[in-house]
Amino acid sequence: MRIGELSARTGASRRSLRYYEQQGLLVSARSPSGQRCYDDDHVQRVALIQAFLTAGMSSRTIAQMVPCMTEPNMERARQSLTAMNQERNRLSSTIDSLVAARAELDHLINVNLNFLANAAGITPRAD
């Protein structure tokens, strides 16, 4: 498939796909006329890249993890594993912070609901 179809199938812009290639996150074959050619595996790779970017990973960090997925060897696998563990720890910390923030927000919502109920003379709900 060409870049337009990959873009349509993944929701990534053509510009983003070119950027992924520049960063070494995505590798395409070239047609005799120089057009980029992709296959179904690229659709999954783009989805993975997008998920990692959405999770706050930099393209540089993702590139550190890619070699073990494309051309595995012992040294690349070790380096990739280090990067993966660092990102996993960062994500876990972020998740913990988000869960704590949500709990605090839930508490404030209940305080506000109770205030509104009391101000209106309604029995507060028990959550």
PDB file of C-alpha atoms in Angstrom:
ATOM      1  CA  MET A   1       0.000   0.000   0.000  1.00  0.00           C
ATOM      2  CA  ARG A   2       1.096   3.573  -0.520  1.00  0.00           C
ATOM      3  CA  ILE A   3       1.423   6.285   2.098  1.00  0.00           C
ATOM      4  CA  GLY A   4      -2.090   7.639   1.496  1.00  0.00           C
ATOM      5  CA  GLU A   5      -3.683   4.276   2.221  1.00  0.00           C
ATOM      6  CA  LEU A   6      -1.533   3.754   5.328  1.00  0.00           C
ATOM      7  CA  SER A   7      -2.589   7.207   6.471  1.00  0.00           C
ATOM      8  CA  ALA A   8      -6.262   6.387   5.903  1.00  0.00           C
ATOM      9  CA  ARG A   9      -6.005   3.030   7.678  1.00  0.00           C
ATOM     10  CA  THR A  10      -4.165   4.369  10.727  1.00  0.00           C
ATOM     11  CA  GLY A  11      -5.446   7.913  11.084  1.00  0.00           C
ATOM     12  CA  ALA A  12      -1.853   9.171  11.041  1.00  0.00           C
ATOM     13  CA  SER A  13      -1.167  12.034   8.675  1.00  0.00           C
ATOM     14  CA  ARG A  14       1.210  11.550   5.781  1.00  0.00           C
ATOM     15  CA  ARG A  15       3.468  14.079   7.452  1.00  0.00           C
ATOM     16  CA  SER A  16       3.510  12.009  10.654  1.00  0.00           C
ATOM     17  CA  LEU A  17       4.330   8.851   8.704  1.00  0.00           C
ATOM     18  CA  ARG A  18       7.253  10.600   7.016  1.00  0.00           C
ATOM     19  CA  TYR A  19       8.400  11.840  10.422  1.00  0.00           C
ATOM     20  CA  TYR A  20       8.235   8.298  11.819  1.00  0.00           C
ATOM     21  CA  GLU A  21      10.486   7.198   8.980  1.00  0.00           C
ATOM     22  CA  GLN A  22      12.930  10.050   9.573  1.00  0.00           C
ATOM     23  CA  GLN A  23      13.136   9.031  13.228  1.00  0.00           C
ATOM     24  CA  GLY A  24      13.764   5.379  12.349  1.00  0.00           C
ATOM     25  CA  LEU A  25      10.456   4.204  13.783  1.00  0.00           C
ATOM     26  CA  LEU A  26       9.040   3.014  10.481  1.00  0.00           C
ATOM     27  CA  VAL A  27      10.807   1.614   7.429  1.00  0.00           C
ATOM     28  CA  SER A  28       9.181   1.445   4.025  1.00  0.00           C
ATOM     29  CA  ALA A  29      10.179  -0.239   0.831  1.00  0.00           C
ATOM     30  CA  ARG A  30      10.416   1.920  -2.281  1.00  0.00           C
ATOM     31  CA  SER A  31       8.802   1.315  -5.638  1.00  0.00           C
ATOM     32  CA  PRO A  32      10.904   1.719  -8.800  1.00  0.00           C
ATOM     33  CA  SER A  33       9.490   5.253  -9.060  1.00  0.00           C
ATOM     34  CA  GLY A  34      10.561   6.023  -5.474  1.00  0.00           C
ATOM     35  CA  GLN A  35       7.146   5.884  -3.840  1.00  0.00           C
ATOM     36  CA  ARG A  36       6.928   4.495  -0.317  1.00  0.00           C
ATOM     37  CA  CYS A  37       5.359   1.036  -0.079  1.00  0.00           C
ATOM     38  CA  TYR A  38       3.917  -0.450   3.105  1.00  0.00           C
ATOM     39  CA  ASP A  39       2.264  -3.723   4.104  1.00  0.00           C
ATOM     40  CA  ASP A  40      -0.224  -4.753   6.789  1.00  0.00           C
ATOM     41  CA  ASP A  41       2.527  -5.038   9.413  1.00  0.00           C
ATOM     42  CA  HIS A  42       3.076  -1.293   9.068  1.00  0.00           C
ATOM     43  CA  VAL A  43      -0.515  -0.650  10.153  1.00  0.00           C
ATOM     44  CA  GLN A  44       0.203  -2.425  13.447  1.00  0.00           C
ATOM     45  CA  ARG A  45       3.550  -0.659  13.831  1.00  0.00           C
ATOM     46  CA  VAL A  46       1.931   2.777  13.355  1.00  0.00           C
ATOM     47  CA  ALA A  47      -0.736   1.886  15.941  1.00  0.00           C
ATOM     48  CA  LEU A  48       2.029   0.942  18.390  1.00  0.00           C
ATOM     49  CA  ILE A  49       3.950   4.158  17.694  1.00  0.00           C
ATOM     50  CA  GLN A  50       0.798   6.217  18.190  1.00  0.00           C
ATOM     51  CA  ALA A  51       0.011   4.434  21.469  1.00  0.00           C
ATOM     52  CA  PHE A  52       3.524   5.083  22.760  1.00  0.00           C
ATOM     53  CA  LEU A  53       3.407   8.743  21.709  1.00  0.00           C
ATOM     54  CA  THR A  54       0.001   9.160  23.345  1.00  0.00           C
ATOM     55  CA  ALA A  55       1.469   7.676  26.539  1.00  0.00           C
ATOM     56  CA  GLY A  56       4.072  10.429  26.529  1.00  0.00           C
ATOM     57  CA  MET A  57       7.036   8.585  25.090  1.00  0.00           C
ATOM     58  CA  SER A  58       9.341  10.594  22.871  1.00  0.00           C
ATOM     59  CA  SER A  59      10.173   9.418  19.380  1.00  0.00           C
ATOM     60  CA  ARG A  60      13.771   9.109  20.571  1.00  0.00           C
ATOM     61  CA  THR A  61      12.754   6.707  23.335  1.00  0.00           C
ATOM     62  CA  ILE A  62      10.592   4.696  20.957  1.00  0.00           C
ATOM     63  CA  ALA A  63      13.526   4.496  18.534  1.00  0.00           C
ATOM     64  CA  GLN A  64      15.639   3.027  21.334  1.00  0.00           C
ATOM     65  CA  MET A  65      13.096   0.230  21.690  1.00  0.00           C
ATOM     66  CA  VAL A  66      12.616  -0.437  17.966  1.00  0.00           C
ATOM     67  CA  PRO A  67      15.911  -2.175  17.089  1.00  0.00           C
ATOM     68  CA  CYS A  68      15.054  -5.254  19.113  1.00  0.00           C
ATOM     69  CA  MET A  69      11.742  -5.480  17.229  1.00  0.00           C
ATOM     70  CA  THR A  70      13.237  -5.131  13.740  1.00  0.00           C
ATOM     71  CA  GLU A  71      16.769  -6.530  13.894  1.00  0.00           C
ATOM     72  CA  PRO A  72      17.239  -8.454  17.137  1.00  0.00           C
ATOM     73  CA  ASN A  73      20.647  -9.228  18.569  1.00  0.00           C
ATOM     74  CA  MET A  74      21.888  -9.541  22.141  1.00  0.00           C
ATOM     75  CA  GLU A  75      23.228  -5.985  22.504  1.00  0.00           C
ATOM     76  CA  ARG A  76      20.171  -4.362  20.933  1.00  0.00           C
ATOM     77  CA  ALA A  77      17.908  -6.517  23.067  1.00  0.00           C
ATOM     78  CA  ARG A  78      19.726  -5.429  26.245  1.00  0.00           C
ATOM     79  CA  GLN A  79      19.583  -1.748  25.297  1.00  0.00           C
ATOM     80  CA  SER A  80      15.929  -2.012  24.313  1.00  0.00           C
ATOM     81  CA  LEU A  81      15.066  -3.799  27.533  1.00  0.00           C
ATOM     82  CA  THR A  82      16.645  -0.989  29.555  1.00  0.00           C
ATOM     83  CA  ALA A  83      14.617   1.619  27.657  1.00  0.00           C
ATOM     84  CA  MET A  84      11.430  -0.456  27.984  1.00  0.00           C
ATOM     85  CA  ASN A  85      11.857  -0.885  31.736  1.00  0.00           C
ATOM     86  CA  GLN A  86      12.482   2.831  32.197  1.00  0.00           C
ATOM     87  CA  GLU A  87       9.342   3.685  30.259  1.00  0.00           C
ATOM     88  CA  ARG A  88       7.318   1.082  32.112  1.00  0.00           C
ATOM     89  CA  ASN A  89       8.403   2.582  35.430  1.00  0.00           C
ATOM     90  CA  ARG A  90       7.585   6.092  34.193  1.00  0.00           C
ATOM     91  CA  LEU A  91       4.143   4.985  33.004  1.00  0.00           C
ATOM     92  CA  SER A  92       3.444   3.196  36.302  1.00  0.00           C
ATOM     93  CA  SER A  93       4.345   6.339  38.226  1.00  0.00           C
ATOM     94  CA  THR A  94       2.122   8.442  35.969  1.00  0.00           C
ATOM     95  CA  ILE A  95      -0.761   6.004  36.402  1.00  0.00           C
ATOM     96  CA  ASP A  96      -0.371   6.112  40.191  1.00  0.00           C
ATOM     97  CA  SER A  97      -0.433   9.914  40.092  1.00  0.00           C
ATOM     98  CA  LEU A  98      -3.523   9.929  37.894  1.00  0.00           C
ATOM     99  CA  VAL A  99      -5.342   7.483  40.166  1.00  0.00           C
ATOM    100  CA  ALA A 100      -4.537   9.664  43.184  1.00  0.00           C
ATOM    101  CA  ALA A 101      -5.704  12.793  41.355  1.00  0.00           C
ATOM    102  CA  ARG A 102      -8.951  11.065  40.373  1.00  0.00           C
ATOM    103  CA  ALA A 103      -9.572  10.026  43.990  1.00  0.00           C
ATOM    104  CA  GLU A 104      -9.063  13.626  45.134  1.00  0.00           C
ATOM    105  CA  LEU A 105     -11.373  14.875  42.399  1.00  0.00           C
ATOM    106  CA  ASP A 106     -14.026  12.327  43.428  1.00  0.00           C
ATOM    107  CA  HIS A 107     -13.753  13.612  46.997  1.00  0.00           C
ATOM    108  CA  LEU A 108     -14.172  17.236  45.851  1.00  0.00           C
ATOM    109  CA  ILE A 109     -17.153  16.277  43.704  1.00  0.00           C
ATOM    110  CA  ASN A 110     -18.825  14.680  46.721  1.00  0.00           C
ATOM    111  CA  VAL A 111     -18.088  17.722  48.901  1.00  0.00           C
ATOM    112  CA  ASN A 112     -19.600  19.941  46.230  1.00  0.00           C
ATOM    113  CA  LEU A 113     -22.662  17.715  45.797  1.00  0.00           C
ATOM    114  CA  ASN A 114     -23.237  17.700  49.551  1.00  0.00           C
ATOM    115  CA  PHE A 115     -22.921  21.484  49.690  1.00  0.00           C
ATOM    116  CA  LEU A 116     -25.385  21.927  46.837  1.00  0.00           C
ATOM    117  CA  ALA A 117     -27.812  19.459  48.395  1.00  0.00           C
ATOM    118  CA  ASN A 118     -27.610  21.173  51.785  1.00  0.00           C
ATOM    119  CA  ALA A 119     -28.003  24.621  50.234  1.00  0.00           C
ATOM    120  CA  ALA A 120     -31.116  23.442  48.402  1.00  0.00           C
ATOM    121  CA  GLY A 121     -32.492  21.656  51.470  1.00  0.00           C
ATOM    122  CA  ILE A 122     -32.138  18.221  49.899  1.00  0.00           C
ATOM    123  CA  THR A 123     -30.797  15.203  51.721  1.00  0.00           C
ATOM    124  CA  PRO A 124     -27.253  14.586  50.439  1.00  0.00           C
ATOM    125  CA  ARG A 125     -26.635  11.422  48.530  1.00  0.00           C
ATOM    126  CA  ALA A 126     -24.331   8.824  49.997  1.00  0.00           C
ATOM    127  CA  ASP A 127     -21.526   7.869  47.618  1.00  0.00           C
TER     128      ASP A 127
END
